Amino acid sequence: MATLKLRKPANPANVEPAARRAPVRGHANRPRPTLAQAQALRQEREAQSPQPATRPERRGDERPVAGRAEPPRTARADGRREPDRREPDRREPDRREPDSREPDHRRTDRHVPQVPRHHDRRPLDPLPRARPPAAAPADGTLRLSKRMSELGIASRREADEWIAKGWVRVDGRVVSELGSRVLPEQHISVDAKARREQDARVTVLINKPVGLVSGQAEDGYEPAVVLVTPENQWREDRSGTRFMREHLRSLVPAGRLDIDSVGLLVLTQDGRVARQLVGEDSAVEKEYLVRVATADAKPLPDAALALLRHGLELDGEALRPARIDWINDDQLRFVLTQGKKRQIRRMCEAVGLQVLGLKRVRIGPVMLGDLPPGKWRYLRADETFQLLKPAR
């Protein structure tokens, strides 16, 4: 393959080379001045330029006031300047009125940020106080969801869901707006769809062993709901309900049982059951078997037993009366209508008793029975946590 070589043509003799273009600023050919020449040029420029008026030195927080001369300061014998007694106290803010002839940057259209001095700082406004709770309306109305909860129709969350779906009627009229209010004497009814949805919710009974917590996992301990699996269902469960994964959704404990206690624990999807067992006005009895010991191995005095039954306070609140009896030399039977945190253990500690073991065997008329530890079963249709006679 042939290679083509290009050569630059020679400059003809009769053609002069193009003149070199001058630089843009025209300083390329100017020789550099020597150091002596540069110093002489600078001195010449300084001599020709007018000298600025000298200003007296001031301190950082002093401002000149037009029309007033600063008095001279006398020197002391030690060489230090005598302090000016007429100077304003720098610990106080300078409240002098600005002179109208003095330029004020704040009057211009352009915003100039002012840097505050330390003596110009003002104390921060106090934090806003929390508003007191709203008082009950004077017309005596209640929120519809709260009224439905009081009547035992549904929990507040369930009621809000049903209201949004249009399943609630007040005096025969559909109410679908959340936050609606009703009078106590008004009649409330719900749609059949709400009843079917509520009936499909389940309640589970567990014989909780030691080492599981009632609610959410904490400190590395698993919740009791992990036991609700098809493998752990009690073989003698006669509820007729078939296990489904949907039964684990929103399955929450209705009452607490601490990690060191065993026995009957209720998990439910039904808000009515939860309110019946742990509501503020709940009076459902819970029965416990408690193994105890005294520090000196002596019998518990009768006065201490009477104090356990009635007279103790927890968290500044008087406890309800309880039924407490001896089963044998080291075991007590507690029947309570309250469910405060670690209530029985704290009651025993108040009278000098040490709790060695605690087991819940009954909630209302529902018994633990022969349910083995770690197993569970469904609450049957013929079982209910009905109210019993309160403890005396």
XYZ file of C-alpha atoms in Angstrom:
392
model
C 0.000 0.000 0.000
C 1.476 3.375 -0.994
C 2.085 6.007 1.718
C 1.336 9.651 1.030
C 3.705 12.132 2.684
C 2.782 15.804 3.004
C 5.501 18.408 3.146
C 5.200 22.011 4.250
C 5.755 24.243 1.204
C 8.833 26.441 1.297
C 8.333 30.179 1.717
C 8.764 31.902 -1.613
C 11.430 34.535 -1.715
C 9.066 37.298 -2.765
C 6.551 36.702 0.109
C 7.330 38.365 3.414
C 6.353 36.573 6.621
C 3.231 37.907 8.337
C 3.857 40.358 11.113
C 3.619 38.903 14.583
C 0.321 39.813 16.264
C 0.749 41.917 19.383
C -0.515 40.524 22.692
C -3.918 41.627 23.907
C -2.712 43.658 26.885
C 0.396 44.905 25.172
C 2.833 43.972 27.981
C 4.550 41.045 26.402
C 7.532 43.047 25.087
C 7.855 45.368 28.115
C 11.054 44.683 30.080
C 10.701 43.718 33.757
C 11.755 46.495 36.138
C 14.447 45.842 38.658
C 13.802 45.873 42.404
C 15.206 49.372 42.803
C 13.047 50.672 39.937
C 9.907 49.084 41.422
C 10.556 50.641 44.846
C 11.160 54.057 43.291
C 7.917 53.776 41.277
C 5.925 52.878 44.367
C 7.348 55.814 46.347
C 6.487 58.149 43.486
C 2.865 56.921 43.426
C 2.520 57.270 47.186
C 3.832 60.836 47.025
C 1.297 61.778 44.358
C -1.749 60.176 46.079
C -3.503 62.148 48.924
C -2.873 60.878 52.463
C -6.029 59.557 54.259
C -6.981 61.194 57.478
C -5.790 59.272 60.478
C -8.412 58.048 62.911
C -7.865 57.533 66.620
C -7.834 53.959 67.761
C -10.928 52.799 69.538
C -11.891 49.693 71.390
C -14.172 47.129 69.832
C -17.380 48.181 71.579
C -16.879 51.984 71.405
C -18.626 54.064 68.789
C -17.800 57.682 67.938
C -20.460 60.254 68.575
C -20.535 63.102 66.100
C -19.935 66.544 67.499
C -18.235 65.381 70.690
C -14.463 65.376 71.127
C -12.832 62.628 73.066
C -11.059 63.968 76.189
C -7.371 63.211 76.540
C -6.312 60.547 78.984
C -3.651 61.282 81.568
C -0.746 59.000 82.301
C -0.005 57.652 85.748
C 3.364 57.391 87.394
C 3.656 53.720 86.520
C 3.243 54.477 82.846
C -0.323 53.173 82.577
C -3.159 55.262 81.206
C -5.605 56.702 83.631
C -9.053 55.143 82.953
C -11.695 57.470 81.667
C -14.359 57.841 84.340
C -16.808 59.208 81.826
C -16.776 56.074 79.695
C -20.016 54.082 79.792
C -20.037 50.849 81.740
C -19.330 48.088 79.265
C -21.336 45.666 81.318
C -24.497 47.548 80.427
C -25.850 47.945 76.906
C -25.096 51.191 75.139
C -28.440 52.981 75.068
C -27.218 56.223 73.454
C -29.424 57.528 70.702
C -27.767 57.320 67.274
C -26.863 60.603 65.645
C -28.989 61.438 62.615
C -25.831 62.462 60.759
C -24.238 59.123 61.404
C -24.755 56.646 58.546
C -27.185 53.917 59.533
C -26.989 50.752 57.456
C -30.334 49.586 58.813
C -32.074 52.404 56.908
C -30.912 51.140 53.561
C -32.916 48.822 51.423
C -30.208 46.205 51.574
C -30.336 44.098 54.710
C -27.041 44.200 56.603
C -26.859 41.554 59.331
C -26.065 43.003 62.733
C -23.668 40.943 64.815
C -24.866 41.050 68.437
C -22.406 41.676 71.221
C -22.389 39.629 74.373
C -24.097 42.386 76.382
C -26.857 42.665 73.767
C -28.008 39.095 74.266
C -31.450 38.764 75.705
C -32.729 35.802 77.706
C -34.574 33.183 75.709
C -38.303 33.045 75.982
C -39.488 30.303 78.333
C -40.761 27.083 76.820
C -44.473 27.087 76.119
C -46.445 25.387 78.793
C -48.482 22.331 77.987
C -52.124 23.110 77.477
C -54.467 21.689 80.078
C -56.754 18.903 78.907
C -59.875 20.088 77.207
C -62.875 20.181 79.458
C -65.913 18.090 78.690
C -68.438 19.913 76.512
C -71.260 21.585 78.358
C -73.890 19.868 76.201
C -73.058 16.468 77.723
C -72.133 14.778 74.452
C -69.518 12.049 74.078
C -67.400 10.867 71.204
C -69.232 8.127 69.390
C -66.301 5.708 69.598
C -65.955 6.277 73.350
C -69.666 5.712 73.887
C -69.528 2.462 71.914
C -66.606 1.326 74.072
C -68.515 2.161 77.248
C -71.492 0.128 76.046
C -69.251 -2.852 75.248
C -70.105 -2.781 71.553
C -66.494 -2.497 70.396
C -63.150 -1.055 71.343
C -62.419 2.527 70.331
C -60.177 1.404 67.493
C -62.811 -0.994 66.194
C -65.478 1.679 66.519
C -63.442 4.164 64.480
C -62.930 1.540 61.763
C -66.643 0.776 61.624
C -67.606 4.449 61.565
C -65.281 5.068 58.616
C -66.875 2.126 56.777
C -70.402 3.403 57.432
C -71.382 0.455 59.635
C -72.639 2.517 62.610
C -76.095 4.041 63.010
C -77.252 6.573 65.594
C -81.033 6.680 66.017
C -81.336 4.888 62.678
C -79.104 7.306 60.734
C -75.692 6.280 59.352
C -72.760 8.162 60.887
C -69.539 7.968 58.852
C -67.599 10.975 60.169
C -64.846 10.300 62.697
C -65.081 12.365 65.852
C -68.879 12.543 65.793
C -70.519 13.124 69.160
C -73.691 11.650 70.621
C -75.825 12.017 73.705
C -75.885 9.183 76.249
C -79.577 8.525 75.622
C -79.221 8.085 71.856
C -79.556 4.568 70.433
C -76.479 3.097 68.687
C -76.590 0.078 66.389
C -74.094 -1.558 64.057
C -74.370 -3.309 60.709
C -74.354 -7.093 60.421
C -71.035 -6.886 58.572
C -69.429 -5.479 61.704
C -70.833 -8.318 63.781
C -69.510 -10.948 61.390
C -66.092 -9.316 61.350
C -66.055 -9.201 65.137
C -67.153 -12.816 65.475
C -64.271 -13.895 63.242
C -61.743 -12.546 65.762
C -60.253 -15.076 68.125
C -59.056 -15.266 71.728
C -56.219 -17.586 72.723
C -55.432 -19.072 76.145
C -51.786 -19.948 76.880
C -50.138 -21.716 79.806
C -47.110 -19.419 79.886
C -43.848 -20.925 81.162
C -41.015 -19.061 82.884
C -38.739 -17.063 80.571
C -41.316 -15.497 78.232
C -42.732 -11.995 78.453
C -46.371 -11.164 77.957
C -46.063 -8.409 75.378
C -43.309 -7.333 73.018
C -39.838 -8.852 73.197
C -37.529 -7.126 75.680
C -33.991 -7.684 76.972
C -33.549 -10.658 74.664
C -36.635 -12.517 75.943
C -39.242 -13.686 73.456
C -42.948 -12.821 73.731
C -45.490 -15.475 74.599
C -47.123 -15.169 71.172
C -44.268 -17.242 69.682
C -45.958 -20.283 71.265
C -49.063 -19.863 69.083
C -48.157 -22.321 66.343
C -50.019 -25.342 64.951
C -47.485 -27.642 66.643
C -48.127 -26.174 70.110
C -51.926 -26.255 69.925
C -53.385 -28.475 72.648
C -54.685 -31.733 71.242
C -57.740 -31.603 73.497
C -58.819 -28.188 72.194
C -62.591 -28.547 71.693
C -63.295 -25.060 70.375
C -63.777 -26.295 66.802
C -61.707 -23.358 65.460
C -59.106 -24.186 62.857
C -55.783 -22.388 63.079
C -55.084 -19.781 60.390
C -52.243 -17.326 59.959
C -54.740 -14.468 60.117
C -55.299 -15.310 63.779
C -51.814 -14.015 64.599
C -52.607 -10.560 63.237
C -53.207 -8.002 66.021
C -53.101 -10.726 68.673
C -52.252 -8.806 71.850
C -52.142 -9.736 75.556
C -55.159 -8.809 77.684
C -53.385 -8.484 81.023
C -49.793 -8.984 82.107
C -47.915 -11.911 83.583
C -44.272 -11.140 84.382
C -41.343 -13.175 83.126
C -40.885 -15.152 86.355
C -44.582 -16.075 86.649
C -46.462 -18.934 84.978
C -50.025 -19.830 84.226
C -53.033 -18.530 82.344
C -52.352 -15.732 79.826
C -54.980 -14.335 77.451
C -54.146 -13.105 73.941
C -56.989 -11.661 71.910
C -57.965 -9.883 68.704
C -61.291 -8.805 70.194
C -61.316 -5.317 71.665
C -64.323 -6.171 73.830
C -62.360 -8.890 75.608
C -59.367 -6.616 76.141
C -61.527 -3.874 77.623
C -63.359 -6.333 79.849
C -60.105 -7.635 81.342
C -57.847 -4.582 81.512
C -60.234 -1.635 81.343
C -60.201 0.983 84.072
C -63.565 -0.196 85.406
C -62.776 -3.913 85.063
C -63.825 -6.030 88.044
C -63.040 -9.492 86.658
C -61.438 -11.721 89.259
C -57.972 -13.229 88.740
C -56.883 -16.109 90.967
C -53.226 -16.889 91.771
C -51.387 -19.545 93.728
C -48.334 -17.982 95.400
C -45.550 -19.841 97.218
C -43.957 -17.592 99.841
C -41.390 -17.630 102.642
C -40.592 -15.305 105.540
C -37.115 -13.978 106.218
C -36.992 -15.401 109.776
C -38.877 -18.616 108.947
C -41.614 -17.609 111.397
C -45.338 -17.692 110.585
C -46.836 -14.560 109.067
C -48.632 -12.528 111.751
C -52.382 -12.159 111.451
C -51.998 -8.365 111.278
C -49.786 -8.692 108.187
C -52.320 -11.013 106.530
C -55.093 -8.501 107.261
C -52.938 -5.755 105.725
C -52.499 -7.860 102.578
C -56.242 -8.201 102.263
C -56.907 -4.484 102.553
C -54.852 -1.444 103.511
C -51.831 -1.371 101.185
C -50.969 1.320 98.670
C -48.997 1.080 95.421
C -47.772 4.112 93.511
C -49.715 6.398 95.832
C -53.026 4.621 95.153
C -54.952 2.492 97.633
C -55.459 -1.076 96.441
C -58.865 -2.659 96.186
C -59.823 -5.270 98.761
C -58.580 -8.779 97.931
C -59.344 -12.310 99.106
C -56.194 -13.950 100.461
C -56.123 -17.283 102.314
C -53.573 -19.932 103.280
C -53.689 -23.160 101.272
C -50.862 -24.834 103.197
C -47.867 -23.747 105.278
C -46.035 -22.000 102.424
C -48.717 -21.254 99.811
C -51.279 -18.448 99.600
C -54.291 -18.039 97.340
C -54.784 -14.500 95.977
C -58.017 -13.355 94.311
C -57.631 -9.842 92.886
C -59.703 -7.518 90.754
C -56.733 -5.352 89.770
C -53.732 -5.962 87.575
C -50.983 -3.520 88.501
C -47.415 -4.262 87.462
C -45.888 -6.923 89.760
C -48.710 -6.252 92.199
C -48.572 -9.506 94.191
C -44.782 -9.461 94.526
C -44.822 -5.866 95.749
C -47.669 -6.591 98.180
C -45.768 -9.509 99.682
C -42.578 -7.486 99.926
C -44.471 -4.794 101.869
C -45.301 -7.283 104.684
C -41.962 -9.088 104.700
C -42.773 -12.051 102.459
C -40.567 -13.394 99.690
C -42.283 -14.813 96.605
C -40.780 -18.132 95.520
C -43.309 -18.956 92.796
C -46.459 -17.481 91.245
C -49.055 -19.162 89.046
C -52.315 -17.763 87.659
C -55.027 -20.426 87.521
C -58.233 -18.511 86.731
C -59.556 -15.381 85.016
C -63.243 -14.917 85.694
C -64.897 -18.316 85.209
C -62.249 -19.453 82.701
C -59.891 -21.949 84.327
C -56.372 -22.961 83.356
C -57.385 -26.584 83.945
C -55.230 -29.310 82.409
C -53.661 -27.113 79.736
C -49.981 -28.171 79.718
C -47.174 -25.588 80.078
C -46.179 -24.100 76.724
C -49.446 -25.180 75.038
C -52.423 -23.080 73.950
C -56.060 -23.379 72.953
C -58.863 -21.205 71.599
C -61.536 -19.699 73.838
C -64.717 -21.665 73.199
C -67.986 -20.035 72.143
C -69.611 -21.065 75.443
C -66.833 -19.438 77.517
C -66.837 -15.773 78.479
C -65.019 -13.559 80.944
C -68.220 -12.486 82.643
C -68.151 -10.315 85.724
C -68.156 -12.117 89.027
C -68.957 -10.826 92.452
C -66.206 -8.390 93.489
C -63.820 -9.414 96.232
C -64.737 -8.364 99.780
